[in-house]
Amino acid sequence: MFSHLPSLQLLLLNSNSFTVIRDDAFAGLFHLEYLFIEGNKIETISRNAFRGLRDLTHLSLANNHLKALPRDVFSDLDSLIELDLRGNKFECDCKAKWLFLWLKMTNSTVSDVLCIGPAEYQDKKLNDVTSFDYECTTTDFVVHQILPYQSVSVDTFNSKNDVFVAIAQPSMENCMVLEWDHIEMNFRSYDNITGQSIVGCKAILVGDQVFVVVAQLFGGSHIYKYDESWTKFVKFQDIEVSRISKPNDIELFEIDSEMFFVIADSSKAGLSTVYKWNNKGFYSYQSLHEWFRDTDAEFLDIDGKSHLILSSRSQVPIILQWNKVSKKFVPHSEIPNMEDVLAVKSFRMQDNLYITLTRFIGDSRVMKWNSKQFVEIQALPSRGAMTLQPFSFKNNYYLALGSDYTFSQIYQWDGEKKIFRLFKEIYVQAPRSFTAVSTDRRDFFFASSFKGNTQIFEHIVIDLSL
């Protein structure tokens, strides 16, 4: 309606009943200097409402019903000298963050911006708000890539500035190795190690050598080594069938600059065994115990000393401590009243040591080390759970609880309440592992599925002030 008024310099729209100002509402008013829209019922202004008004010097939106303004709504007003926002009361929350920063940077004279909320800022000026930094970001997990196959475990490793993952696929009898594609920005096939009912693929880096321990339910377990000349993984070594009968978990660790891994064996006939690198290969170093159907092994540092926690279907988790004289693990203690634990995972947060204990029946637990023992800080309902995995991205701490009977749940640490709160639910069929992977300043986690597709979720940070 203003297209034929290019020379108009003053426009008064006071005391009407306008409720909205939409994009390009003043198109054609190239030389407008004064715009007054006072005493209306305006609640909403579109981001590009004032686009093109580069000669505007005075703008009044006084005495309307404004509680928020869209980010950069004044970005086109290069000549603005005075802005009047009196008679409006703003929600001084994250949506006002940009305005808070703009008020500190602009050379224009701006009337006081009063707050109606939150409660602590009611009837105060926006300039008096202390900070928006913490309150104005949140996070989310969105599906980045779907891999059309089932899996039970995912391991990640870095080699020559590239990021790889090794995925155990028992139904396809594969250990699939994927590589992050820096151009396509997704994970693509790199190599494939074939076997029989593979339940675990664990990468071990020794100098510039890359090995993958492939644990199998049938046909014995093996170690493969990456061969540069063949540009693929080739069999390097067998693992004794007599010791490892039904592998359930592989844990890699280092003590005094020496490389070890342990395989937890869940068969009554098997032996959970520690293997050590001797510059030529890996040999069996210590059998931990037998007849206990171990389901998981977790290596952790407790008060500067190396420990292993073994979880089992037939007894409470036991803690083994590394003896520096004998250079072997010896029984140290146990975690009482926690029978039938499928897995134990450790993590550190704010210099404190925590563990999670996964239980298929009953509640899973989060426990904290108090310098003497692990004490419970939270119980999580977990009927049907096979994995409770801690991970963190950008100082955000999470737990992923996978369930066979319902949606998997992601919990986030609440620093004020000192507990994990339910953050998001995701649908993964029969999840068996959650693995965090970071590359190119992007963060992902792989959700393996025993009955469906393997999913890759990306962790994103959302600025609520946008």
XYZ file of C-alpha atoms in Angstrom:
466
model
C 0.000 0.000 0.000
C 3.039 2.278 0.330
C 4.561 1.445 -3.045
C 3.613 4.847 -4.515
C 4.897 6.902 -1.561
C 8.691 6.737 -1.939
C 9.145 10.295 -0.596
C 7.107 9.829 2.617
C 9.159 10.847 5.645
C 6.655 10.680 8.552
C 4.072 7.952 9.213
C 1.746 7.917 12.242
C -0.261 4.759 12.934
C -1.158 5.563 16.551
C -4.294 4.440 18.421
C -5.438 1.723 16.021
C -6.077 -1.940 16.727
C -3.173 -3.567 14.918
C -2.059 -6.852 16.503
C 0.642 -7.984 14.048
C 3.326 -6.349 11.901
C 4.357 -8.792 9.187
C 7.430 -9.040 6.954
C 7.978 -6.104 4.570
C 4.987 -4.221 5.991
C 6.573 -0.894 4.947
C 8.034 -1.883 1.592
C 8.426 1.121 -0.708
C 9.020 3.721 2.016
C 12.673 4.140 1.125
C 13.019 7.596 2.688
C 10.842 7.169 5.786
C 12.486 8.837 8.793
C 9.789 8.795 11.495
C 7.533 5.796 12.210
C 5.152 5.846 15.175
C 2.962 2.808 15.917
C 1.845 3.653 19.454
C -1.178 2.637 21.467
C -2.108 -0.423 19.406
C -2.529 -4.088 20.435
C 0.592 -5.396 18.748
C 1.746 -8.730 20.148
C 3.808 -10.046 17.233
C 6.370 -8.450 14.942
C 7.958 -10.524 12.177
C 11.733 -10.581 11.852
C 11.740 -8.671 8.548
C 8.953 -6.241 9.416
C 11.194 -3.175 9.031
C 13.263 -4.418 6.116
C 14.356 -1.667 3.728
C 13.869 1.269 6.117
C 17.508 2.350 5.972
C 16.716 6.071 6.431
C 14.533 5.550 9.522
C 15.824 7.606 12.448
C 12.948 7.428 14.958
C 10.813 4.360 15.723
C 8.181 4.161 18.439
C 6.385 0.962 19.437
C 5.252 2.383 22.757
C 2.161 1.184 24.632
C 1.560 -2.091 22.809
C 1.341 -5.686 24.049
C 4.853 -6.761 23.128
C 6.496 -9.439 25.256
C 9.236 -10.394 22.812
C 10.914 -9.225 19.623
C 12.446 -11.513 16.985
C 16.198 -11.648 16.752
C 17.758 -8.917 14.552
C 14.415 -7.219 13.883
C 16.287 -3.865 13.819
C 19.190 -5.052 11.651
C 18.126 -3.002 8.594
C 17.734 0.237 10.526
C 21.173 1.667 9.789
C 20.163 5.267 10.588
C 18.186 4.614 13.773
C 18.735 7.322 16.419
C 15.885 6.726 18.837
C 13.751 3.697 19.741
C 10.794 3.893 22.121
C 9.568 0.649 23.718
C 7.808 2.150 26.754
C 4.524 0.652 27.851
C 5.506 -2.904 26.878
C 6.645 -5.530 29.331
C 8.990 -8.169 28.007
C 9.648 -11.756 28.978
C 13.305 -11.361 29.906
C 14.145 -14.989 29.204
C 16.254 -16.552 26.471
C 14.225 -14.942 23.698
C 15.374 -11.561 24.988
C 19.058 -12.474 24.999
C 19.731 -10.933 21.607
C 17.953 -7.707 22.631
C 19.964 -7.602 25.855
C 23.208 -7.792 23.838
C 21.955 -5.358 21.187
C 21.130 -2.728 23.828
C 24.742 -2.850 25.005
C 26.112 -2.401 21.473
C 23.746 0.029 19.745
C 24.464 3.738 19.374
C 20.733 4.482 19.365
C 18.932 5.971 22.334
C 16.495 3.348 23.637
C 13.858 3.761 26.313
C 13.965 1.458 29.323
C 12.881 -2.110 28.510
C 10.893 -3.442 31.456
C 10.463 -7.115 32.324
C 7.268 -8.935 33.222
C 9.058 -12.221 33.847
C 10.683 -14.449 34.931
C 9.667 -13.781 38.523
C 13.135 -12.705 39.650
C 13.203 -9.946 37.016
C 9.603 -8.743 37.234
C 9.340 -4.936 36.933
C 13.113 -4.664 36.525
C 14.979 -3.398 33.503
C 16.334 -5.799 30.888
C 19.738 -4.186 31.352
C 19.755 -5.480 34.933
C 19.611 -9.130 33.866
C 22.943 -10.643 34.875
C 23.580 -13.314 32.248
C 21.855 -15.547 29.710
C 24.821 -17.787 28.938
C 23.783 -20.885 30.888
C 20.026 -20.662 30.604
C 19.864 -20.089 26.887
C 21.273 -23.273 25.451
C 19.860 -26.761 25.437
C 20.802 -29.926 23.636
C 19.087 -32.605 21.605
C 19.780 -35.858 19.803
C 18.638 -36.156 16.192
C 18.992 -39.081 13.810
C 21.981 -38.496 11.524
C 22.283 -41.834 9.731
C 20.569 -45.220 9.736
C 22.629 -48.327 9.023
C 20.377 -51.053 7.565
C 21.635 -53.924 9.683
C 21.534 -55.317 13.188
C 24.429 -55.112 15.628
C 25.324 -55.848 19.243
C 28.372 -53.663 19.893
C 30.207 -50.654 18.475
C 33.801 -49.616 19.175
C 35.567 -46.486 17.958
C 39.227 -45.720 17.295
C 41.400 -43.063 15.670
C 44.149 -43.835 13.199
C 46.190 -41.399 11.093
C 43.825 -38.484 11.809
C 40.764 -40.466 10.751
C 37.912 -41.781 12.861
C 36.731 -45.368 12.543
C 34.104 -47.579 14.168
C 34.010 -51.364 14.341
C 30.521 -52.860 14.504
C 29.809 -56.457 15.573
C 27.036 -58.022 13.489
C 26.325 -61.586 14.661
C 23.407 -62.225 12.283
C 25.505 -61.188 9.257
C 28.651 -62.804 10.699
C 30.616 -59.614 10.165
C 32.769 -57.142 11.979
C 32.023 -54.077 9.847
C 34.611 -51.289 9.958
C 33.321 -47.826 9.015
C 35.264 -44.627 8.379
C 34.118 -41.046 8.824
C 33.883 -39.343 5.437
C 35.011 -35.724 5.895
C 33.432 -34.682 2.585
C 30.072 -36.453 2.672
C 29.887 -35.971 6.447
C 28.727 -39.491 7.205
C 30.128 -42.894 8.103
C 30.966 -45.136 5.148
C 32.134 -48.731 4.755
C 35.899 -49.211 5.034
C 36.505 -52.943 5.590
C 34.680 -56.076 6.617
C 36.025 -58.862 8.817
C 33.998 -62.043 8.393
C 33.533 -64.661 11.090
C 30.990 -66.777 12.952
C 28.464 -65.200 15.317
C 30.639 -62.182 16.145
C 29.610 -60.517 19.405
C 32.449 -58.061 19.932
C 34.997 -56.060 17.917
C 37.572 -54.157 19.950
C 40.295 -52.030 18.384
C 43.774 -51.908 19.913
C 46.387 -49.395 18.783
C 50.016 -50.287 19.481
C 52.267 -47.590 18.054
C 51.252 -47.251 14.427
C 49.761 -50.761 14.347
C 46.005 -51.296 14.462
C 44.576 -54.573 15.777
C 40.963 -55.668 16.174
C 40.005 -58.353 18.678
C 37.061 -60.261 17.203
C 35.136 -62.227 19.840
C 32.961 -65.069 18.501
C 30.510 -67.488 20.053
C 31.555 -70.223 17.643
C 34.827 -71.058 15.910
C 37.040 -69.393 18.463
C 38.001 -65.738 18.810
C 40.757 -64.071 16.800
C 42.890 -60.949 16.506
C 43.208 -59.162 13.170
C 45.846 -56.642 12.151
C 45.560 -53.905 9.543
C 47.869 -54.667 6.633
C 48.949 -51.562 4.727
C 49.915 -53.544 1.619
C 46.511 -55.216 1.426
C 44.669 -52.143 2.781
C 42.515 -54.424 4.919
C 42.519 -56.367 8.173
C 44.096 -59.825 8.025
C 44.130 -62.543 10.668
C 47.066 -62.076 13.036
C 46.479 -64.447 15.938
C 44.026 -66.944 17.437
C 42.738 -66.823 21.020
C 42.624 -70.113 22.935
C 39.237 -71.763 22.640
C 39.949 -73.635 25.875
C 39.924 -70.367 27.822
C 37.353 -68.247 25.991
C 34.184 -70.250 25.455
C 31.392 -67.641 25.437
C 32.867 -64.114 25.236
C 30.589 -61.347 26.405
C 32.747 -58.219 26.697
C 36.206 -56.967 25.738
C 37.911 -54.262 27.793
C 41.164 -52.561 26.800
C 43.475 -50.928 29.349
C 47.051 -49.861 30.009
C 49.114 -50.249 33.189
C 52.655 -48.865 33.539
C 52.836 -48.252 29.768
C 52.008 -51.899 29.051
C 48.991 -52.837 26.946
C 46.351 -55.321 28.137
C 42.862 -56.437 27.295
C 40.471 -58.685 29.174
C 37.688 -60.849 27.791
C 34.779 -61.548 30.138
C 33.493 -65.064 29.551
C 29.878 -65.833 30.407
C 30.129 -69.615 30.146
C 30.568 -71.909 33.133
C 33.268 -73.652 31.125
C 35.140 -70.461 30.275
C 37.694 -68.314 32.029
C 37.654 -64.531 32.058
C 41.202 -63.868 30.913
C 43.634 -60.946 30.745
C 45.881 -60.766 27.674
C 49.112 -58.775 27.415
C 51.094 -57.384 24.475
C 54.683 -58.662 24.326
C 55.861 -56.746 21.214
C 55.121 -59.759 19.047
C 51.533 -60.557 19.884
C 49.031 -60.946 22.703
C 49.363 -63.834 25.107
C 47.199 -64.993 28.006
C 48.544 -63.299 31.106
C 46.092 -64.063 33.896
C 42.914 -66.063 34.358
C 40.733 -64.109 36.762
C 38.343 -66.773 38.007
C 36.083 -69.493 36.684
C 32.528 -70.796 36.997
C 31.010 -67.370 37.508
C 29.473 -66.556 34.101
C 31.000 -63.087 33.857
C 29.006 -60.674 31.711
C 31.196 -57.554 31.754
C 34.624 -56.257 32.753
C 35.341 -52.612 33.523
C 38.789 -51.145 34.097
C 38.983 -48.051 36.286
C 41.358 -46.009 38.403
C 40.334 -45.768 42.054
C 42.443 -43.399 44.125
C 45.408 -43.796 41.786
C 45.292 -47.608 41.739
C 44.238 -49.841 38.840
C 41.140 -51.988 39.325
C 38.853 -54.300 37.405
C 35.187 -54.770 38.199
C 33.665 -58.035 36.990
C 29.896 -58.335 36.834
C 28.177 -61.695 36.718
C 24.788 -63.403 36.430
C 25.648 -65.616 39.395
C 27.154 -63.282 42.011
C 27.486 -59.642 43.001
C 30.091 -57.557 41.129
C 33.591 -58.141 42.451
C 36.414 -55.596 42.482
C 39.953 -56.744 41.681
C 42.974 -54.565 42.442
C 46.304 -54.565 40.597
C 49.150 -55.737 42.799
C 52.331 -53.867 41.849
C 54.586 -56.584 43.291
C 53.060 -59.648 41.651
C 51.778 -57.570 38.716
C 48.497 -59.443 38.818
C 44.925 -58.637 39.780
C 43.905 -59.850 43.232
C 40.435 -59.870 44.864
C 39.825 -56.647 46.765
C 36.138 -56.177 47.577
C 32.658 -56.467 46.150
C 29.556 -54.349 45.561
C 27.005 -55.844 47.967
C 23.292 -56.369 47.400
C 23.603 -56.051 43.623
C 22.984 -59.509 42.212
C 22.418 -60.217 38.533
C 24.276 -57.193 37.151
C 24.769 -57.372 33.385
C 27.325 -54.584 33.063
C 29.293 -52.023 35.052
C 30.479 -48.795 33.399
C 32.552 -46.056 35.001
C 32.798 -42.331 34.333
C 34.194 -39.223 35.947
C 32.336 -36.004 36.501
C 33.716 -32.942 38.290
C 36.647 -34.985 39.663
C 34.304 -37.578 41.163
C 34.211 -41.257 40.174
C 30.874 -42.882 39.357
C 29.720 -46.264 38.106
C 26.495 -47.461 36.526
C 25.192 -50.976 37.085
C 22.815 -52.422 34.491
C 20.118 -54.857 35.595
C 17.567 -56.594 33.385
C 15.177 -57.185 36.285
C 14.779 -54.574 38.996
C 16.346 -51.138 39.141
C 19.679 -50.228 37.633
C 21.918 -48.080 39.801
C 24.188 -45.055 39.690
C 26.844 -45.157 42.405
C 29.575 -42.782 43.562
C 32.953 -43.525 45.120
C 33.211 -41.895 48.562
C 36.907 -42.708 49.189
C 35.981 -46.002 50.908
C 33.293 -47.662 48.847
C 30.687 -47.125 46.141
C 27.436 -45.706 47.504
C 24.147 -45.450 45.649
C 23.004 -41.994 44.538
C 20.155 -42.980 42.204
C 18.035 -45.931 41.121
C 16.604 -46.066 37.598
C 13.651 -48.324 36.697
C 15.113 -50.620 34.065
C 12.975 -53.682 33.420
C 14.246 -55.248 30.221
C 17.480 -53.214 30.188
C 20.617 -54.705 28.651
C 22.781 -51.575 28.741
C 23.139 -48.403 30.809
C 25.885 -46.372 29.163
C 27.353 -43.105 30.480
C 28.792 -40.603 27.996
C 29.402 -36.876 27.764
C 29.538 -34.153 25.100
C 30.529 -30.511 25.667
C 30.261 -30.728 29.458
C 26.828 -32.333 29.211
C 26.681 -35.689 30.989
C 24.213 -38.361 29.917
C 23.099 -41.912 30.602
C 21.550 -44.009 27.830
C 19.310 -46.766 29.177
C 18.345 -49.325 26.540
C 15.295 -51.508 27.034
C 13.900 -54.527 25.200
C 10.342 -53.716 26.296
C 9.888 -50.000 25.794
C 11.529 -46.845 24.465
C 15.165 -46.314 25.337
C 15.701 -43.397 27.670
C 18.414 -40.757 27.762
C 19.019 -39.100 31.114
C 20.926 -35.840 31.625
C 22.806 -34.801 34.743
C 21.147 -32.054 36.753
C 23.997 -30.195 38.434
C 21.704 -28.510 40.965
C 19.728 -31.570 42.050
C 22.774 -33.869 41.706
C 20.791 -36.557 39.907
C 20.141 -37.699 36.349
C 16.809 -36.508 34.969
C 14.917 -38.028 32.052
C 15.874 -35.980 28.997
C 14.614 -37.781 25.895
C 13.157 -41.062 24.687
C 14.329 -42.763 21.500
C 13.083 -45.891 19.784
C 15.712 -48.566 19.241
C 14.672 -52.199 18.858
C 16.427 -54.414 21.407
C 19.378 -52.050 22.032
C 22.626 -53.704 23.045
C 25.103 -50.824 23.236
C 25.458 -47.060 23.008
C 28.819 -45.687 21.876
C 29.925 -42.051 21.738
C 31.959 -40.966 18.690
C 33.337 -37.475 17.994
C 34.769 -36.179 14.725
C 35.065 -32.880 12.830
C 33.798 -31.003 15.916
C 30.603 -33.016 15.738
C 29.401 -35.507 18.331
C 27.451 -38.709 17.677
C 26.386 -41.825 19.453
C 25.746 -45.190 17.846
C 22.758 -47.176 19.081
C 23.198 -50.832 18.214
C 20.081 -52.949 17.763
C 19.779 -56.731 18.040
C 16.500 -56.781 16.099
C 16.471 -53.647 13.930
C 18.583 -51.012 12.242
C 21.679 -49.543 13.855
C 21.086 -45.817 14.332
C 23.522 -42.922 14.560
C 22.281 -39.924 16.547
C 23.969 -36.526 16.472
C 24.253 -34.424 19.601
C 23.352 -30.828 18.807
C 23.433 -27.653 20.889
C 20.400 -25.406 20.482
C 20.538 -21.672 21.182
C 17.155 -20.838 22.665
C 17.715 -17.153 22.044
C 17.347 -17.564 18.271
